[in-house]
Short mmCIF file of C-alpha atoms in Angstrom, two decimals:
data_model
loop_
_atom_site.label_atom_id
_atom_site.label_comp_id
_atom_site.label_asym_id
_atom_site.label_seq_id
_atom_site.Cartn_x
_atom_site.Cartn_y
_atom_site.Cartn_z
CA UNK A 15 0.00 0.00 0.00
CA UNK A 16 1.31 3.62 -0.78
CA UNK A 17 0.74 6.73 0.81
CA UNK A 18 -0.38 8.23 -3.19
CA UNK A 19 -4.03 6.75 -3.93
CA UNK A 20 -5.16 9.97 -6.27
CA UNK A 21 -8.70 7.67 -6.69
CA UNK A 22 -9.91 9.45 -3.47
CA UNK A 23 -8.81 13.07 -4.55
CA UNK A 24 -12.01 11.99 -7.37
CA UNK A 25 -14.33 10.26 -4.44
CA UNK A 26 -13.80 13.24 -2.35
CA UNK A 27 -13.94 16.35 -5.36
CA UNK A 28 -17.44 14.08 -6.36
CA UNK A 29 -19.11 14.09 -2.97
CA UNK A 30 -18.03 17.57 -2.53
CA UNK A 31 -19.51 19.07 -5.35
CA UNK A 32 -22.41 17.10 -5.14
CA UNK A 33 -22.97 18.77 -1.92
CA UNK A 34 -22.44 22.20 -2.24
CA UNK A 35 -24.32 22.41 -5.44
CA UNK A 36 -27.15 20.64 -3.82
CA UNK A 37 -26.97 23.18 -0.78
CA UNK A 38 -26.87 26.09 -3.18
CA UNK A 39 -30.12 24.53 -5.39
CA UNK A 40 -31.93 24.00 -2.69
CA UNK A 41 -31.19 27.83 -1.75
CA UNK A 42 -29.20 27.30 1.28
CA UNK A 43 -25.94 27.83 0.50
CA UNK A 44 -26.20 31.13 -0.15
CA UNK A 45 -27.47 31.81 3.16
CA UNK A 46 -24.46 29.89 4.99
CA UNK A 47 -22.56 32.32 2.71
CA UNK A 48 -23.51 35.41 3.90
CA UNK A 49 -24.84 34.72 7.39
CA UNK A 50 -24.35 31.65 8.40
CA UNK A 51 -26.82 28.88 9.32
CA UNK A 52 -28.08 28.72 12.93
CA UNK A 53 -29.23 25.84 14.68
CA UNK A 54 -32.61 26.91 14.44
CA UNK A 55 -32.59 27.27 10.56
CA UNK A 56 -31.37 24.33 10.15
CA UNK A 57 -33.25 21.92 12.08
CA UNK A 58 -36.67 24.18 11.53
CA UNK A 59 -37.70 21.61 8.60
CA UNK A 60 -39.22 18.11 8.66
CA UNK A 61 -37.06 15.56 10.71
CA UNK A 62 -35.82 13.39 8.14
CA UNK A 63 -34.54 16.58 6.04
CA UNK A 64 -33.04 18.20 9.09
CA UNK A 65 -31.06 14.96 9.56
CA UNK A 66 -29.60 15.03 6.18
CA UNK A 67 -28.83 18.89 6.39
CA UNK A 68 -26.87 18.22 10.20
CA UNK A 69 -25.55 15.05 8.51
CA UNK A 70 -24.37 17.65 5.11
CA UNK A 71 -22.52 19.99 6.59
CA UNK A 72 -20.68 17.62 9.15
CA UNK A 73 -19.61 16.23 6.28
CA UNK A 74 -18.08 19.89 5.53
CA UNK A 75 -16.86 20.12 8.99
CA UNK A 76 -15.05 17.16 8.33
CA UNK A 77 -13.59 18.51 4.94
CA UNK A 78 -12.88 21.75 6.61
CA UNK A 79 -15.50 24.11 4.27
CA UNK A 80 -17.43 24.57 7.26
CA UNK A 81 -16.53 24.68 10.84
CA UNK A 82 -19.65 24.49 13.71
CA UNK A 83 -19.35 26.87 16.19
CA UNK A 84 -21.62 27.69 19.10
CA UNK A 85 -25.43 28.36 17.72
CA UNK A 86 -24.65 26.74 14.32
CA UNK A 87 -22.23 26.56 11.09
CA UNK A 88 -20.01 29.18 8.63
CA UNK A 89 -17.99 28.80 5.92
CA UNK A 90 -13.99 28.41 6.43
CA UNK A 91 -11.65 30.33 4.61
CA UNK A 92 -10.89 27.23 2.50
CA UNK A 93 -15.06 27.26 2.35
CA UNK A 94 -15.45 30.95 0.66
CA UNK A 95 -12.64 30.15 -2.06
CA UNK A 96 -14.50 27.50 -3.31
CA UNK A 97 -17.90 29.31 -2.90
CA UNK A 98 -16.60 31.69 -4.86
CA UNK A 99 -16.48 29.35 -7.87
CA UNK A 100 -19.48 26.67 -6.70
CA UNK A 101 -21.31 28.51 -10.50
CA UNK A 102 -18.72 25.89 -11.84
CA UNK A 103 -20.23 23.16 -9.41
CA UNK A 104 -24.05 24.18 -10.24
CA UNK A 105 -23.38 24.29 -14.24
CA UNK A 106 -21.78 20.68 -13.29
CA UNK A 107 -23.48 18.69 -10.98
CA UNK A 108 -27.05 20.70 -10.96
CA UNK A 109 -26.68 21.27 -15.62
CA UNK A 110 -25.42 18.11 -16.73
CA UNK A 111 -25.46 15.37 -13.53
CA UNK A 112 -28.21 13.13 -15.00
CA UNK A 113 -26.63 12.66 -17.98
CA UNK A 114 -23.04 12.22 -17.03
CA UNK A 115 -24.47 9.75 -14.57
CA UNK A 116 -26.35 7.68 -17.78
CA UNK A 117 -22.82 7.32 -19.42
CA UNK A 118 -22.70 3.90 -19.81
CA UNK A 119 -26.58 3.94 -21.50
CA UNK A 120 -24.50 6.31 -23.76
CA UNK A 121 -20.78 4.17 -24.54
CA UNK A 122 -23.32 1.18 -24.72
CA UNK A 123 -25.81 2.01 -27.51
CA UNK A 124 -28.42 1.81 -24.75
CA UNK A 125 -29.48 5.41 -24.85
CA UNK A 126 -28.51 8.73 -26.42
CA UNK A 127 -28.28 12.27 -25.31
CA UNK A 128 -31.12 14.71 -26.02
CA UNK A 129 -33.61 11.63 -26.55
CA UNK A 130 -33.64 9.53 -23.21
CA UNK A 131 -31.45 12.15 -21.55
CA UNK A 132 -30.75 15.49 -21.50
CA UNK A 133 -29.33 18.41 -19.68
CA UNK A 134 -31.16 20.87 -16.37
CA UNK A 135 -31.71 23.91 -19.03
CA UNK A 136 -32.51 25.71 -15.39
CA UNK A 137 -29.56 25.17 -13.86
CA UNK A 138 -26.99 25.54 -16.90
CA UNK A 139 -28.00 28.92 -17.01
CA UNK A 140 -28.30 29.03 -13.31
CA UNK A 141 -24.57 27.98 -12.74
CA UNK A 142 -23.45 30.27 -16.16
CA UNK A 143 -25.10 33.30 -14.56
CA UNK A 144 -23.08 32.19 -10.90
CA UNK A 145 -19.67 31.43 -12.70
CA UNK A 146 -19.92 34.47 -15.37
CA UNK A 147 -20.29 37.42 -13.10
CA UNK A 148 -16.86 37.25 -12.32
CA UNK A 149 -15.73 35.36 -15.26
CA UNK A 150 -17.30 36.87 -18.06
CA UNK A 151 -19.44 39.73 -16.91
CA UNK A 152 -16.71 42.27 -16.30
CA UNK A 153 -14.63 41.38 -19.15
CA UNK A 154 -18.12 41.79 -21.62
CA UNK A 155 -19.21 44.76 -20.42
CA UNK A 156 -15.05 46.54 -20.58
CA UNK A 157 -16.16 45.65 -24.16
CA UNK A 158 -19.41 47.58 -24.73
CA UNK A 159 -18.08 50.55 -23.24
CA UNK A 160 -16.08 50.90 -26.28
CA UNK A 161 -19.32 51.07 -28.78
CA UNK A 162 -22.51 52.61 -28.73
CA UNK A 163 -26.30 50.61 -28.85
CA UNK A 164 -29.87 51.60 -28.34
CA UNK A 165 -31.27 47.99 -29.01
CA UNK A 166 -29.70 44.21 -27.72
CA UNK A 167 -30.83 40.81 -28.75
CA UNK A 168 -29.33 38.19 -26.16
CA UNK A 169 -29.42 34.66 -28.10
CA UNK A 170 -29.17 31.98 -25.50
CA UNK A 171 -30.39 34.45 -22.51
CA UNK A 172 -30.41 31.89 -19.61
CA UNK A 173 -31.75 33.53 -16.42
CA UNK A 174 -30.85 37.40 -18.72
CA UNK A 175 -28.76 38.92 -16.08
CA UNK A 176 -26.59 40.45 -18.58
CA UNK A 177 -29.16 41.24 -20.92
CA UNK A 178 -30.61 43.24 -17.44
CA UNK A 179 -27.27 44.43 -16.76
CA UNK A 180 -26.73 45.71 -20.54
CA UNK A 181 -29.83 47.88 -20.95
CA UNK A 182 -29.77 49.05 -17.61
CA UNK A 183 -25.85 50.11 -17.51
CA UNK A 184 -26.19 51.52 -21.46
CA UNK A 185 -29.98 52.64 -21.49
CA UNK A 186 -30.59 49.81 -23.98
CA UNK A 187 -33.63 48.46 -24.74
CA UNK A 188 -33.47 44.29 -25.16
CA UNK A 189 -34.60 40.92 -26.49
CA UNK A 190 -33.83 37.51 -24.71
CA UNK A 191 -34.35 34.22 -26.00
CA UNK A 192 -33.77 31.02 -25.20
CA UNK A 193 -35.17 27.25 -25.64
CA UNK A 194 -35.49 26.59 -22.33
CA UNK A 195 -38.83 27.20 -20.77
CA UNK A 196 -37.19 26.54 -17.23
CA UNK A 197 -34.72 29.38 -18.18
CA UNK A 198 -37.12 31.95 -19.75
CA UNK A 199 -39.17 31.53 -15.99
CA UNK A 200 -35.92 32.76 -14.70
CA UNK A 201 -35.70 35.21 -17.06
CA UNK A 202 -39.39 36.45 -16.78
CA UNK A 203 -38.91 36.85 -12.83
CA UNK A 204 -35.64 38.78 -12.81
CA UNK A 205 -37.08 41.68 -15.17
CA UNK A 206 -40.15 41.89 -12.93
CA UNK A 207 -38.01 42.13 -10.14
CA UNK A 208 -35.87 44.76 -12.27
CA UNK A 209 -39.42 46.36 -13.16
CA UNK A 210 -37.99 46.56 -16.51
CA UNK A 211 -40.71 44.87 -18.24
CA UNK A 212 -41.53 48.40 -20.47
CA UNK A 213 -37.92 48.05 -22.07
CA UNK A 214 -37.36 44.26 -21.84
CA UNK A 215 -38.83 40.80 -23.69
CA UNK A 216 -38.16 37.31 -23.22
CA UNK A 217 -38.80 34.98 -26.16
CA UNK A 218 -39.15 31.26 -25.49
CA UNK A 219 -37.55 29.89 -28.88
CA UNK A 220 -34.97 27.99 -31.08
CA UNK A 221 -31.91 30.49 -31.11
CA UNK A 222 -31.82 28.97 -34.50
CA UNK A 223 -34.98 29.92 -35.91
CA UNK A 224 -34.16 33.67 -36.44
CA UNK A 225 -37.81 34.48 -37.69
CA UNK A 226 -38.36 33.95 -33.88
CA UNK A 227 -36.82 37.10 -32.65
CA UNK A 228 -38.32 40.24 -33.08
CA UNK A 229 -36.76 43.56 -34.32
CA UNK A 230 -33.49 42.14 -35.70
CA UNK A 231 -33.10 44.72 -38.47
CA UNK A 232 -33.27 47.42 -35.63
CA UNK A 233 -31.00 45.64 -33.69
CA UNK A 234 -27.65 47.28 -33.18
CA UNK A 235 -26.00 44.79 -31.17
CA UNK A 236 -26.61 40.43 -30.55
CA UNK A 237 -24.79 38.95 -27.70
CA UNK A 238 -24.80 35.40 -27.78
CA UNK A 239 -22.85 33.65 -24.55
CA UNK A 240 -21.67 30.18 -24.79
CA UNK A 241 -23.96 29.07 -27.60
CA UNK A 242 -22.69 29.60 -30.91
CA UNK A 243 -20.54 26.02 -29.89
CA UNK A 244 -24.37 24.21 -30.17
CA UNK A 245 -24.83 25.36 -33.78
CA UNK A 246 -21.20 24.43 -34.61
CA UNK A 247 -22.36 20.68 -33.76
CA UNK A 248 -23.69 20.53 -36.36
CA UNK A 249 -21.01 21.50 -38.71
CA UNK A 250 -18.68 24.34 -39.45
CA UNK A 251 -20.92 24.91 -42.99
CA UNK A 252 -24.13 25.46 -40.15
CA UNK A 253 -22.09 27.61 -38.40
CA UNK A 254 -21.40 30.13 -41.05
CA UNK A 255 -24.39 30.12 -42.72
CA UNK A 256 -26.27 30.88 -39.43
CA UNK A 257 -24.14 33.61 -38.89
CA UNK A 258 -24.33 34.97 -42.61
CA UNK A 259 -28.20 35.05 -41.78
CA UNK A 260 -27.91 36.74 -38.29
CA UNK A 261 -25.49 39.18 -40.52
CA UNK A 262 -28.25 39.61 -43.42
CA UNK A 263 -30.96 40.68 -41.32
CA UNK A 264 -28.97 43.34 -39.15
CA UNK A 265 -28.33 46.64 -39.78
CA UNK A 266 -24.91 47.54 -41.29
CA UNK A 267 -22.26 48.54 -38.33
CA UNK A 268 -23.92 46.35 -35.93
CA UNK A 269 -22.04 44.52 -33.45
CA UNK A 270 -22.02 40.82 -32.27
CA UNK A 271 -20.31 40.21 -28.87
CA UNK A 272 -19.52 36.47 -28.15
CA UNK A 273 -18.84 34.58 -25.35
CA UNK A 274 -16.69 31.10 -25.91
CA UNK A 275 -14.21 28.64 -24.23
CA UNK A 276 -11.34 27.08 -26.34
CA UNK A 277 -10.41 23.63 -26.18
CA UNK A 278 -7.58 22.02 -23.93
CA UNK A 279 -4.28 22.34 -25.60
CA UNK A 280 -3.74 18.49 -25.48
CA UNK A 281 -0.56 19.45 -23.11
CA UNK A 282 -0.75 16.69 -20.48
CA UNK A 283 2.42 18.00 -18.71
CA UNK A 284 0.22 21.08 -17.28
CA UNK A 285 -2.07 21.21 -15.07
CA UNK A 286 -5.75 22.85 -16.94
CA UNK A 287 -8.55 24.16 -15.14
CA UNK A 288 -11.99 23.45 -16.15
CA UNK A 289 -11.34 23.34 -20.45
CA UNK A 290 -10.91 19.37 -20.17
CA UNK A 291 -13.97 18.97 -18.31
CA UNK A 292 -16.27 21.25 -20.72
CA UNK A 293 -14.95 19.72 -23.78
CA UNK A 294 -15.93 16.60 -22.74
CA UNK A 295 -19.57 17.31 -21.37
CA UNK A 296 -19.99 19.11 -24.81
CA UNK A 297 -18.45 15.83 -26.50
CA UNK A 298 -21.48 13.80 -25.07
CA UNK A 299 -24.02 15.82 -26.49
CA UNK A 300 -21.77 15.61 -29.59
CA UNK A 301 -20.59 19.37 -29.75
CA UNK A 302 -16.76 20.77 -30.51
CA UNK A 303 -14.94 23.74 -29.50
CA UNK A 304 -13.21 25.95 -31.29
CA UNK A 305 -9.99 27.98 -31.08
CA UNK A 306 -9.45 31.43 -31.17
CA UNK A 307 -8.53 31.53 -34.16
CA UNK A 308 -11.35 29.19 -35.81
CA UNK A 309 -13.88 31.64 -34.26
CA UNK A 310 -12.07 34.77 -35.82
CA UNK A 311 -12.47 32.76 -39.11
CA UNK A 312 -15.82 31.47 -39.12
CA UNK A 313 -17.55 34.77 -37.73
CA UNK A 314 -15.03 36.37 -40.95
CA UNK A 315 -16.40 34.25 -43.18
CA UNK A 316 -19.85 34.49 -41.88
CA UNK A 317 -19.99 37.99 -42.46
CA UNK A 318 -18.40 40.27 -39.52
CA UNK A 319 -15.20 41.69 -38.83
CA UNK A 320 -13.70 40.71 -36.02
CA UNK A 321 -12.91 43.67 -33.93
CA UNK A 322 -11.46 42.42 -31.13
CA UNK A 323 -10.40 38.91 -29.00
CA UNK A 324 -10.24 39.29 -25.09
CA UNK A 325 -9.62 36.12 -22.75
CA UNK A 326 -11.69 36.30 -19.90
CA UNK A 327 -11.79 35.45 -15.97
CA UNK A 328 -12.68 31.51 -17.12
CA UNK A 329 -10.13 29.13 -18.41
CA UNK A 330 -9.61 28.74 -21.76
CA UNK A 331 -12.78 31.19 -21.74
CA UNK A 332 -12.90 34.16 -24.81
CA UNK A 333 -14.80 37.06 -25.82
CA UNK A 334 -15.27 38.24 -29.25
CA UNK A 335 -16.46 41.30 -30.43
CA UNK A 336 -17.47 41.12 -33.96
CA UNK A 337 -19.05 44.20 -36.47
CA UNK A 338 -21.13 44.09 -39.54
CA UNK A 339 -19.25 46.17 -42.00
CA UNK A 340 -21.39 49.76 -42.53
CA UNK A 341 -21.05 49.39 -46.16
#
């Protein structure tokens, strides 16, 4: 026996995540966050759930996230670094957990992806919206403070935080859509809560099916986050001739901001965060990723100019802002 057995750095990462993103969906985590759970809050539930939630974060004592003091529990130091990231454990464990977990339906034959299983639409864009505010967020809107728009689409809007964020920062008016009717709830909620509901509207639709979204040839910019990749699955030829449409119906000198993550650069002598990981999830529901430089060539060739190519807060994450020539 040696002292190395790297199998239960896996057994312990899995149980871990599995936790905190189950506290954080079930809307607790965010509590032990900021204030800490009492006693009280934790065991005012039915007995058997109490049980599990005392039973939960002992398990976090023991991992040293959590420590219990008198009255109840708080995060750790250790605790906040990794709360700081857990929208990389919701996109994981809460997005894509079921079907991850029906991988050998998939290696077998038995099933496939997107017919007998599929992805949490809710909490993909839940965890995208927890991981990009730090990630992405910043890094997008450094961007849009270098051009001027009245009017935003956001293709692939998840929960529309940043399409909220946008038109209220810039005094934008906006579109979201997205095929997730779990997502568009989300969506719906937040711009009541933002009581932007005169300036904002959320489309449930195919990001595909551009007749879907209104106003396009008044639109003068279309951010699309982490979803051109989708399209791309089903070809590079797909790819450009999507964006060649989006191009044909907007107005000349509008802009197209994407959001991306490269692949892993294959180097197996280094350690990468994260890239791994997303290729493969995207592999299962038989997507690619692109480089850099593939997206500066297929958003070329599908009719913008690339203006500009930042890397972001995420790993191997990028942000493109693209422009539809004004003649």
């Amino acid at each position: 026996m040696t002292d190395r057995r790297p199998a239960f750095d896996l057994f312990e990462g899995y149980a871990l995540s599995n936790v905190l993103a189950g506290l954080e969906i079930g809307g607790l985590l965010a509590t032990l966050e900021r204030d800490g759970l009492s006693d009280e809050i934790v065991l005012d539930r039915a007995p058997e759930a109490a049980k599990l939630l005392v039973a939960s974060l002992r398990y976090l004592v023991d991992r040293g996230v959590v420590h219990a003091g008198e009255g109840g529990y708080a995060l750790t130091e250790y605790g906040r670094e990794i709360c700081a990231d857990k929208g990389y454990l919701v996109w994981l464990v809460g997005g894509y957990g079921r079907p991850l977990s029906k991988l050998d339906r998939f290696v077998t034959g038995a099933a496939r992806y997107g017919l007998d299983y599929t992805r949490d639409g809710e909490w993909v864009a839940g965890g995208a919206a927890m991981l990009g505010r730090a990630d992405v967020v910043p890094y997008a809107v450094g961007l849009l403070k270098g051009i001027d728009f009245t009017r935003m689409v956001d293709i692939g809007c998840g929960n529309a935080r940043f399409l909220l964020l946008a038109c209220q920062q810039f005094g934008a008016s906006g579109v979201g859509v997205d095929l997730s009717p779990e997502a568009c709830q989300l969506a719906e909620v937040a711009v009541d809560r933002a009581g932007m509901r005169e300036r904002v509207q959320i489309v449930l639709g195919d990001a595909e099916d551009l007749d879907r979204i209104p106003g396009l040839a008044e639109t003068d910019l279309v951010v699309t986050f982490f979803l051109l990749h989708e399209v791309l699955g089903k070809g590079r030829e797909a790819l450009v001739g999507y964006l060649r449409e989006l191009s044909d119906r907007l107005p000349p000198g509008a802009h197209l901001l994407v959001a991306e993550v490269e692949p892993p650069d294959g180097g197996v002598s280094s350690r990468q965060w994260f890239t791994p990981e997303f290729a493969y999830v995207h592999a299962v529901m038989s997507q690619i990723l692109y480089t850099a430089q593939q997206w500066t060539e297929a958003l070329t060739d599908g009719g913008f100019e690339v203006a500009e190519v930042l890397r972001d807060g995420m790993p191997g994450g990028l942000i493109i802002l693209g422009r539809k020539p004004a003649s």
